[in-house]
XYZ file of N, CA and C in Angstrom:
675
model
N 128.120 100.436 69.781
C 128.261 101.819 70.246
C 127.364 102.732 69.418
N 126.537 103.528 70.069
C 125.647 104.435 69.370
C 126.428 105.621 68.822
N 125.788 106.352 67.895
C 126.434 107.521 67.306
C 126.731 108.570 68.369
N 125.804 108.730 69.317
C 125.994 109.725 70.382
C 127.165 109.346 71.284
N 127.262 108.039 71.609
C 128.364 107.574 72.457
C 129.697 107.744 71.748
N 129.710 107.408 70.455
C 130.933 107.553 69.665
C 131.378 109.010 69.603
N 130.417 109.914 69.430
C 130.745 111.336 69.378
C 131.301 111.817 70.711
N 130.688 111.360 71.801
C 131.149 111.755 73.138
C 132.574 111.267 73.393
N 132.853 110.014 72.996
C 134.196 109.458 73.174
C 135.218 110.245 72.362
N 134.841 110.591 71.128
C 135.737 111.375 70.283
C 136.018 112.746 70.864
N 134.988 113.376 71.414
C 135.165 114.689 72.036
C 136.051 114.605 73.270
N 135.886 113.532 74.047
C 136.705 113.354 75.248
C 138.184 113.218 74.883
N 138.469 112.403 73.865
C 139.855 112.239 73.418
C 140.416 113.560 72.914
N 139.600 114.301 72.171
C 140.049 115.596 71.656
C 140.376 116.560 72.788
N 139.561 116.557 73.836
C 139.819 117.448 74.976
C 141.079 117.033 75.732
N 141.340 115.737 75.786
C 142.593 115.270 76.402
C 143.783 115.827 75.627
N 143.708 115.798 74.304
C 144.790 116.334 73.479
C 144.906 117.851 73.605
N 143.774 118.527 73.814
C 143.810 119.984 74.034
C 144.712 120.311 75.215
N 144.579 119.535 76.267
C 145.389 119.756 77.471
C 146.833 119.320 77.243
N 147.009 118.126 76.673
C 148.349 117.545 76.555
C 149.254 118.306 75.603
N 148.700 118.908 74.562
C 149.548 119.571 73.572
C 150.359 120.708 74.194
N 149.820 121.330 75.237
C 150.558 122.381 75.957
C 151.224 121.824 77.207
N 150.555 120.890 77.878
C 151.061 120.389 79.163
C 152.332 119.569 79.022
N 152.448 118.774 77.960
C 153.605 117.878 77.835
C 154.929 118.632 77.755
N 155.069 119.650 76.900
C 156.346 120.381 76.928
C 156.617 121.075 78.258
N 155.568 121.460 78.982
C 155.771 122.033 80.320
C 156.285 120.973 81.295
N 155.764 119.754 81.182
C 156.251 118.650 82.016
C 157.710 118.350 81.689
N 158.056 118.392 80.403
C 159.448 118.159 80.004
C 160.364 119.234 80.567
N 159.927 120.485 80.500
C 160.724 121.577 81.070
C 160.921 121.356 82.566
N 159.876 120.873 83.241
C 159.972 120.597 84.678
C 160.968 119.482 84.962
N 160.966 118.455 84.126
C 161.899 117.340 84.316
C 163.346 117.831 84.265
N 163.663 118.612 83.249
C 165.038 119.095 83.109
C 165.397 120.102 84.199
N 164.417 120.846 84.684
C 164.684 121.787 85.778
C 164.933 121.059 87.093
N 164.276 119.904 87.284
C 164.352 119.182 88.554
C 165.422 118.098 88.587
N 165.953 117.709 87.435
C 166.971 116.655 87.412
C 168.139 117.076 88.311
N 168.552 116.223 89.259
C 169.432 116.646 90.358
C 170.786 117.241 90.000
N 171.299 117.006 88.799
C 172.517 117.711 88.385
C 172.105 119.081 87.852
N 171.614 119.897 88.731
C 171.002 121.168 88.350
C 171.955 121.999 87.484
N 171.445 122.426 86.332
C 172.253 123.239 85.434
C 172.933 122.463 84.331
N 172.987 121.139 84.434
C 173.642 120.311 83.418
C 172.589 119.785 82.448
N 172.651 120.160 81.164
C 171.626 119.719 80.216
C 171.649 118.215 79.959
N 172.782 117.561 80.266
C 172.905 116.125 80.019
C 172.507 115.279 81.224
N 171.955 115.900 82.252
C 171.573 115.173 83.471
C 170.608 114.026 83.153
N 170.875 112.823 83.684
C 172.074 112.394 84.398
C 173.226 112.149 83.427
N 174.391 112.727 83.728
C 175.534 112.704 82.819
C 176.185 111.328 82.832
N 175.926 110.554 81.800
C 176.399 109.173 81.764
C 177.923 109.072 81.735
N 178.584 110.102 81.225
C 180.047 110.078 81.138
C 180.713 110.296 82.494
N 179.957 110.805 83.477
C 180.537 111.091 84.796
C 179.638 110.497 85.889
N 179.578 109.180 85.995
C 178.649 108.554 86.946
C 178.919 108.907 88.403
N 180.173 109.148 88.770
C 180.462 109.524 90.159
C 179.841 110.876 90.496
N 179.899 111.809 89.532
C 179.268 113.115 89.735
C 177.752 112.971 89.849
N 177.197 112.074 89.056
C 175.748 111.842 89.091
C 175.321 111.334 90.466
N 176.024 110.338 90.974
C 175.674 109.771 92.279
C 175.795 110.809 93.389
N 176.836 111.636 93.314
C 177.006 112.691 94.321
C 175.869 113.700 94.251
N 175.460 114.055 93.038
C 174.379 115.029 92.866
C 173.048 114.473 93.363
N 172.768 113.219 93.068
C 171.512 112.611 93.511
C 171.487 112.461 95.029
N 172.647 112.228 95.613
C 172.728 112.112 97.071
C 172.521 113.463 97.742
N 172.986 114.536 97.099
C 172.914 115.873 97.690
C 171.584 116.575 97.430
N 170.769 116.035 96.527
C 169.511 116.699 96.172
C 168.577 116.777 97.375
N 167.916 117.921 97.593
C 166.935 118.035 98.682
C 165.838 116.985 98.520
N 165.442 116.321 99.595
C 164.453 115.230 99.503
C 163.147 115.623 98.813
N 162.655 116.819 99.108
C 161.386 117.242 98.497
C 161.540 117.373 96.985
N 162.648 117.970 96.554
C 162.887 118.122 95.118
C 163.093 116.766 94.453
N 163.779 115.869 95.139
C 164.002 114.535 94.575
C 162.688 113.785 94.394
N 161.815 113.831 95.393
C 160.535 113.140 95.279
C 159.658 113.763 94.195
N 159.706 115.089 94.088
C 158.960 115.763 93.018
C 159.493 115.347 91.658
N 160.815 115.289 91.555
C 161.453 114.872 90.306
C 161.033 113.460 89.914
N 160.986 112.549 90.871
C 160.628 111.168 90.562
C 159.178 111.044 90.100
N 158.297 111.885 90.635
C 156.904 111.897 90.168
C 156.840 112.389 88.724
N 157.537 113.490 88.445
C 157.578 114.023 87.075
C 158.236 113.011 86.144
N 159.283 112.364 86.622
C 160.005 111.346 85.864
C 159.067 110.222 85.421
N 158.191 109.798 86.315
C 157.208 108.764 85.981
C 156.207 109.275 84.952
N 155.753 110.513 85.134
C 154.755 111.086 84.225
C 155.297 111.215 82.806
N 156.559 111.618 82.681
C 157.151 111.822 81.355
C 157.122 110.538 80.536
N 157.412 109.414 81.174
C 157.462 108.140 80.454
C 156.143 107.831 79.744
N 155.031 108.281 80.312
C 153.718 108.015 79.725
C 153.212 109.161 78.844
N 153.550 110.384 79.207
C 152.963 111.541 78.528
C 153.747 112.002 77.308
N 155.066 111.804 77.311
C 155.890 112.381 76.248
C 155.431 111.986 74.843
N 155.175 110.703 74.551
C 154.726 110.369 73.195
C 153.379 110.977 72.841
N 152.516 111.162 73.842
C 151.195 111.736 73.578
C 151.288 113.194 73.161
N 152.348 113.886 73.591
C 152.535 115.276 73.187
C 152.703 115.405 71.684
N 153.479 114.498 71.080
C 153.668 114.519 69.625
C 152.380 114.157 68.898
N 151.657 113.182 69.436
C 150.389 112.797 68.814
C 149.400 113.956 68.870
N 149.372 114.669 69.995
C 148.470 115.819 70.127
C 148.821 116.903 69.116
N 150.117 117.192 68.962
C 150.532 118.179 67.962
C 150.148 117.711 66.563
N 150.360 116.422 66.301
C 150.030 115.884 64.990
C 148.545 115.910 64.684
N 147.724 115.754 65.712
C 146.273 115.799 65.513
C 145.833 117.159 64.988
N 146.538 118.209 65.406
C 146.185 119.560 64.960
C 146.545 119.795 63.498
N 147.649 119.197 63.026
C 148.143 119.506 61.674
C 147.877 118.407 60.655
N 147.333 117.286 61.091
C 147.220 116.105 60.243
C 146.485 116.366 58.930
N 145.361 117.020 58.987
C 144.544 117.190 57.779
C 145.221 118.070 56.739
N 145.953 119.062 57.189
C 146.570 119.995 56.245
C 147.951 119.599 55.780
N 148.619 118.709 56.527
C 149.981 118.313 56.166
C 150.255 116.897 56.671
N 149.663 115.899 56.016
C 149.752 114.532 56.541
C 151.161 113.945 56.559
N 151.957 114.203 55.515
C 153.279 113.577 55.452
C 154.243 114.159 56.479
N 154.301 115.465 56.574
C 155.173 116.076 57.576
C 154.719 115.707 58.989
N 153.409 115.659 59.175
C 152.877 115.268 60.485
C 153.269 113.835 60.824
N 153.126 112.939 59.848
C 153.485 111.537 60.079
C 154.963 111.396 60.430
N 155.818 112.106 59.708
C 157.255 112.061 60.006
C 157.535 112.570 61.418
N 156.873 113.665 61.793
C 157.080 114.237 63.118
C 156.635 113.311 64.231
N 155.468 112.696 64.056
C 154.939 111.801 65.095
C 155.796 110.541 65.207
N 156.236 109.995 64.077
C 157.083 108.794 64.104
C 158.414 109.089 64.789
N 159.028 110.226 64.453
C 160.289 110.603 65.104
C 160.084 110.801 66.608
N 158.978 111.440 66.973
C 158.676 111.631 68.388
C 158.453 110.314 69.108
N 157.802 109.371 68.432
C 157.578 108.049 69.024
C 158.899 107.325 69.252
N 159.817 107.408 68.276
C 161.138 106.790 68.437
C 161.882 107.406 69.623
N 161.757 108.719 69.775
C 162.401 109.390 70.913
C 161.780 108.954 72.229
N 160.467 108.768 72.217
C 159.754 108.433 73.456
C 160.125 107.057 73.990
N 160.576 106.158 73.112
C 160.969 104.816 73.554
C 162.028 104.899 74.643
N 162.921 105.884 74.521
C 164.026 106.015 75.480
C 163.551 106.307 76.892
N 162.351 106.871 77.034
C 161.946 107.330 78.365
C 161.593 106.210 79.326
N 161.306 105.025 78.821
C 161.175 103.887 79.716
C 162.498 103.586 80.396
N 163.579 103.640 79.612
C 164.923 103.431 80.146
C 165.327 104.570 81.083
N 165.076 105.797 80.645
C 165.502 106.962 81.431
C 164.777 107.011 82.771
N 163.469 106.762 82.744
C 162.696 106.779 83.992
C 163.204 105.709 84.953
N 163.463 104.522 84.422
C 163.980 103.431 85.247
C 165.354 103.787 85.817
N 166.214 104.359 84.978
C 167.556 104.736 85.425
C 167.505 105.712 86.592
N 166.608 106.673 86.518
C 166.552 107.689 87.571
C 166.038 107.138 88.895
N 165.097 106.220 88.845
C 164.648 105.570 90.083
C 165.795 104.760 90.677
N 166.525 104.064 89.805
C 167.665 103.269 90.266
C 168.745 104.156 90.887
N 169.049 105.278 90.240
C 170.055 106.204 90.773
C 169.635 106.761 92.131
N 168.341 107.036 92.279
C 167.843 107.572 93.552
C 168.061 106.585 94.694
N 168.042 105.277 94.375
C 168.282 104.262 95.401
C 169.771 103.942 95.546
N 170.517 104.072 94.458
C 171.960 103.825 94.515
C 172.688 104.880 95.341
N 172.306 106.134 95.145
C 173.057 107.253 95.726
C 173.246 107.151 97.239
N 172.197 106.845 98.027
C 172.395 106.794 99.482
C 173.174 105.566 99.960
N 173.335 104.560 99.098
C 173.941 103.300 99.534
C 175.434 103.432 99.818
N 176.089 104.381 99.131
C 177.501 104.627 99.406
C 178.481 103.728 98.683
N 178.016 102.920 97.737
C 178.916 102.053 96.967
C 179.204 102.687 95.605
N 179.691 103.910 95.626
C 179.822 104.685 94.397
C 180.732 104.027 93.367
N 181.851 103.473 93.789
C 182.805 102.893 92.840
C 182.180 101.737 92.060
N 181.500 100.841 92.769
C 180.868 99.699 92.111
C 179.719 100.144 91.212
N 178.897 101.064 91.722
C 177.758 101.533 90.936
C 178.216 102.304 89.698
N 179.292 103.085 89.828
C 179.817 103.834 88.684
C 180.314 102.878 87.605
N 180.971 101.798 88.013
C 181.444 100.797 87.050
C 180.265 100.147 86.325
N 179.201 99.876 87.072
C 177.997 99.295 86.476
C 177.373 100.258 85.473
N 177.305 101.531 85.827
C 176.748 102.539 84.924
C 177.561 102.634 83.637
N 178.886 102.624 83.762
C 179.747 102.708 82.569
C 179.536 101.499 81.659
N 179.438 100.324 82.251
C 179.213 99.120 81.452
C 177.850 99.164 80.767
N 176.850 99.642 81.500
C 175.486 99.729 80.962
C 175.436 100.655 79.756
N 176.029 101.834 79.902
C 175.955 102.805 78.812
C 176.971 102.543 77.708
N 177.867 101.594 77.935
C 178.767 101.172 76.874
C 178.159 100.111 75.976
N 177.011 99.581 76.355
C 176.328 98.556 75.566
C 175.697 99.191 74.325
N 175.862 98.562 73.165
C 175.384 99.161 71.921
C 173.863 99.271 71.875
N 173.156 98.395 72.588
C 171.694 98.493 72.612
C 171.253 99.831 73.223
N 171.900 100.203 74.316
C 171.566 101.464 74.982
C 171.985 102.646 74.118
N 173.125 102.507 73.426
C 173.570 103.567 72.517
C 172.543 103.793 71.411
N 171.984 102.710 70.880
C 170.977 102.828 69.823
C 169.739 103.564 70.321
N 169.310 103.243 71.531
C 168.151 103.929 72.119
C 168.462 105.404 72.337
N 169.683 105.702 72.792
C 170.078 107.091 73.041
C 170.093 107.903 71.752
N 170.585 107.295 70.669
C 170.585 107.988 69.374
C 169.151 108.270 68.934
N 168.266 107.295 69.158
C 166.854 107.495 68.824
C 166.250 108.654 69.582
N 166.628 108.816 70.857
C 166.130 109.931 71.655
C 166.635 111.260 71.115
N 167.941 111.369 70.929
C 168.535 112.650 70.528
C 168.009 113.084 69.167
N 168.100 112.184 68.186
C 167.651 112.542 66.841
C 166.131 112.643 66.769
N 165.439 111.729 67.437
C 163.988 111.663 67.322
C 163.264 112.862 67.874
N 163.637 113.322 69.076
C 162.853 114.420 69.665
C 163.103 115.730 68.932
N 164.328 115.924 68.413
C 164.609 117.155 67.672
C 163.951 117.132 66.297
N 164.100 116.025 65.567
C 163.474 115.923 64.249
C 161.952 115.925 64.361
N 161.432 115.336 65.435
C 159.986 115.340 65.635
C 159.433 116.747 65.719
N 160.071 117.582 66.521
C 159.615 118.971 66.628
C 159.852 119.738 65.328
N 160.961 119.451 64.643
C 161.234 120.136 63.375
C 160.144 119.830 62.354
N 159.837 118.562 62.162
C 158.816 118.182 61.180
C 157.434 118.700 61.570
N 157.104 118.668 62.847
C 155.788 119.156 63.268
C 155.696 120.671 63.162
N 156.807 121.371 63.403
C 156.818 122.816 63.179
C 156.573 123.141 61.715
N 157.227 122.378 60.828
C 157.001 122.558 59.389
C 155.569 122.197 59.013
N 155.018 121.171 59.658
C 153.626 120.783 59.401
C 152.666 121.888 59.822
N 152.954 122.529 60.953
C 152.127 123.663 61.388
C 152.117 124.758 60.320
N 153.298 125.043 59.763
C 153.391 126.088 58.739
C 152.628 125.691 57.479
N 152.796 124.456 57.059
C 152.171 124.004 55.820
C 150.657 123.867 55.955
N 150.208 123.357 57.099
C 148.773 123.122 57.286
C 147.992 124.417 57.469
N 148.670 125.451 57.968
C 148.050 126.761 58.201
C 146.835 126.674 59.136
N 146.933 125.775 60.112
C 145.856 125.659 61.099
C 146.158 126.501 62.334
N 147.370 127.035 62.391
C 147.796 127.916 63.477
C 148.522 129.099 62.846
N 148.692 130.206 63.567
C 149.451 131.328 63.019
C 150.879 130.903 62.654
N 151.463 131.572 61.678
C 152.806 131.212 61.210
C 153.835 131.256 62.332
N 153.676 132.201 63.273
C 154.663 132.309 64.348
C 154.715 131.049 65.199
N 153.587 130.327 65.275
C 153.538 129.106 66.075
C 154.478 128.047 65.501
N 154.375 127.808 64.200
C 155.260 126.847 63.558
C 156.708 127.281 63.608
N 156.949 128.567 63.394
C 158.321 129.088 63.431
C 158.927 128.954 64.821
N 158.106 129.141 65.858
C 158.614 129.043 67.230
C 158.987 127.597 67.573
N 158.195 126.637 67.091
C 158.547 125.227 67.307
C 159.871 124.912 66.619
N 160.024 125.376 65.383
C 161.267 125.141 64.638
C 162.448 125.802 65.342
N 162.259 127.024 65.821
C 163.337 127.742 66.512
C 163.730 127.060 67.814
N 162.787 126.360 68.437
C 163.076 125.677 69.707
C 164.055 124.527 69.530
N 164.113 123.956 68.326
C 164.957 122.778 68.090
C 166.436 123.062 68.346
N 167.038 124.083 67.721
C 168.449 124.351 68.035
C 168.664 124.862 69.453
N 167.659 125.514 70.023
C 167.805 126.030 71.392
C 167.918 124.880 72.386
N 167.017 123.884 72.288
C 167.030 122.773 73.248
C 168.087 121.723 72.914
N 168.604 121.763 71.681
C 169.601 120.783 71.273
C 171.009 121.349 71.209
N 171.457 121.782 70.030
C 172.848 122.230 69.867
C 173.260 123.366 70.794
N 172.391 124.359 70.988
C 172.773 125.494 71.839
C 172.900 125.067 73.299
N 171.914 124.329 73.800
C 171.927 123.911 75.210
C 173.143 123.055 75.525
N 173.435 122.098 74.645
C 174.554 121.190 74.907
C 175.885 121.808 74.507
N 175.872 122.622 73.449
C 177.111 123.274 73.034
C 177.621 124.260 74.068
N 176.709 125.010 74.665
C 177.081 125.998 75.690
C 176.967 125.438 77.109
N 176.547 124.161 77.231
C 176.384 123.519 78.538
C 175.483 124.345 79.467
N 174.344 124.767 78.910
C 173.391 125.583 79.653
C 172.030 124.886 79.678
N 171.708 124.308 80.815
C 170.420 123.636 80.943
C 169.250 124.606 80.799
N 169.483 125.871 81.141
C 168.425 126.878 81.013
C 167.944 126.983 79.568
N 168.844 126.771 78.606
C 168.453 126.832 77.196
C 167.564 125.646 76.830
N 167.859 124.485 77.406
C 167.018 123.322 77.151
C 165.608 123.539 77.712
N 165.551 124.073 78.911
C 164.256 124.388 79.518
C 163.524 125.427 78.675
N 164.258 126.446 78.226
C 163.670 127.484 77.375
C 163.095 126.879 76.099
N 163.808 125.922 75.506
C 163.321 125.290 74.283
C 161.962 124.644 74.470
N 161.781 123.942 75.573
C 160.481 123.302 75.827
C 159.400 124.330 76.156
N 159.777 125.403 76.822
C 158.802 126.469 77.078
C 158.373 127.121 75.765
N 159.312 127.248 74.822
C 158.974 127.784 73.497
C 157.958 126.884 72.801
N 158.152 125.575 72.894
C 157.201 124.638 72.288
C 155.831 124.766 72.950
N 155.812 124.901 74.275
C 154.539 125.039 74.992
C 153.776 126.273 74.527
N 154.479 127.400 74.420
C 153.836 128.639 73.960
C 153.355 128.474 72.523
N 154.190 127.861 71.688
C 153.828 127.667 70.282
C 152.601 126.781 70.123
N 152.364 125.892 71.085
C 151.252 124.948 70.987
C 149.932 125.498 71.525
N 149.947 126.699 72.081
C 148.686 127.288 72.549
C 147.696 127.462 71.396
N 148.111 128.004 70.226
C 147.172 128.059 69.103
C 146.728 126.670 68.641
N 147.622 125.674 68.736
C 147.242 124.304 68.368
C 146.165 123.781 69.309
N 146.265 124.131 70.592
C 145.237 123.731 71.556
C 143.891 124.347 71.190
N 143.919 125.589 70.736
C 142.673 126.240 70.312
C 142.080 125.542 69.095
N 142.947 125.132 68.166
C 142.481 124.389 66.994
C 141.848 123.069 67.408
N 142.506 122.360 68.311
C 141.966 121.087 68.794
C 140.659 121.286 69.556
N 140.543 122.396 70.258
C 139.306 122.687 70.986
C 138.148 122.875 70.013
N 138.414 123.542 68.894
C 137.360 123.716 67.885
C 136.942 122.365 67.310
N 137.918 121.489 67.100
C 137.601 120.163 66.570
C 136.802 119.331 67.564
N 136.997 119.619 68.858
C 136.311 118.852 69.902
C 134.862 119.263 70.069
N 134.500 120.418 69.573
C 133.149 120.940 69.781
C 132.174 120.402 68.737
């Protein structure tokens, strides 16, 4: 590979991260807005599988198909969002950045399961065998392997944003408000959203991250040039 080709490849990757650092939290906000148990931050609510099946059955077809497309995209894009954020802060705060990216990666593992579950629910709902499917869902989510993945998601995505927000502050590659906004988004999308059972707060949390990452996108754009 020539020096010119290597530089071009590096610039292309940097431009991909410029887009993803803002786009990924917007995609996440879209996922939670479109999940068929509209308004429930825990959608799909594993503790109430009968309610989940009823909600997926009642969802408008256009919204359901849009949700499934976003659902597929999240499984691939979510981990890249943390890497993109980390690329902006890496030089100025390597340890906090590394912690944030690792936590985000652990959280992202869950999305293979979540994406698969939602496709399965979309096919289960019209079949009308709710009692049998609900029993299967309860058994599935009672398995300790799935519990371990779920813990990784809950702790990982919140700690990932917390550490990366702190990395933004320490690295000083973005305005201080950017790092503070990422940190503030953590309790909004986590404890507040679930404590008050308000999905709007979870969506707001991801929108806060998207806004906070606009200066990071500008930093990455400078690195790409």
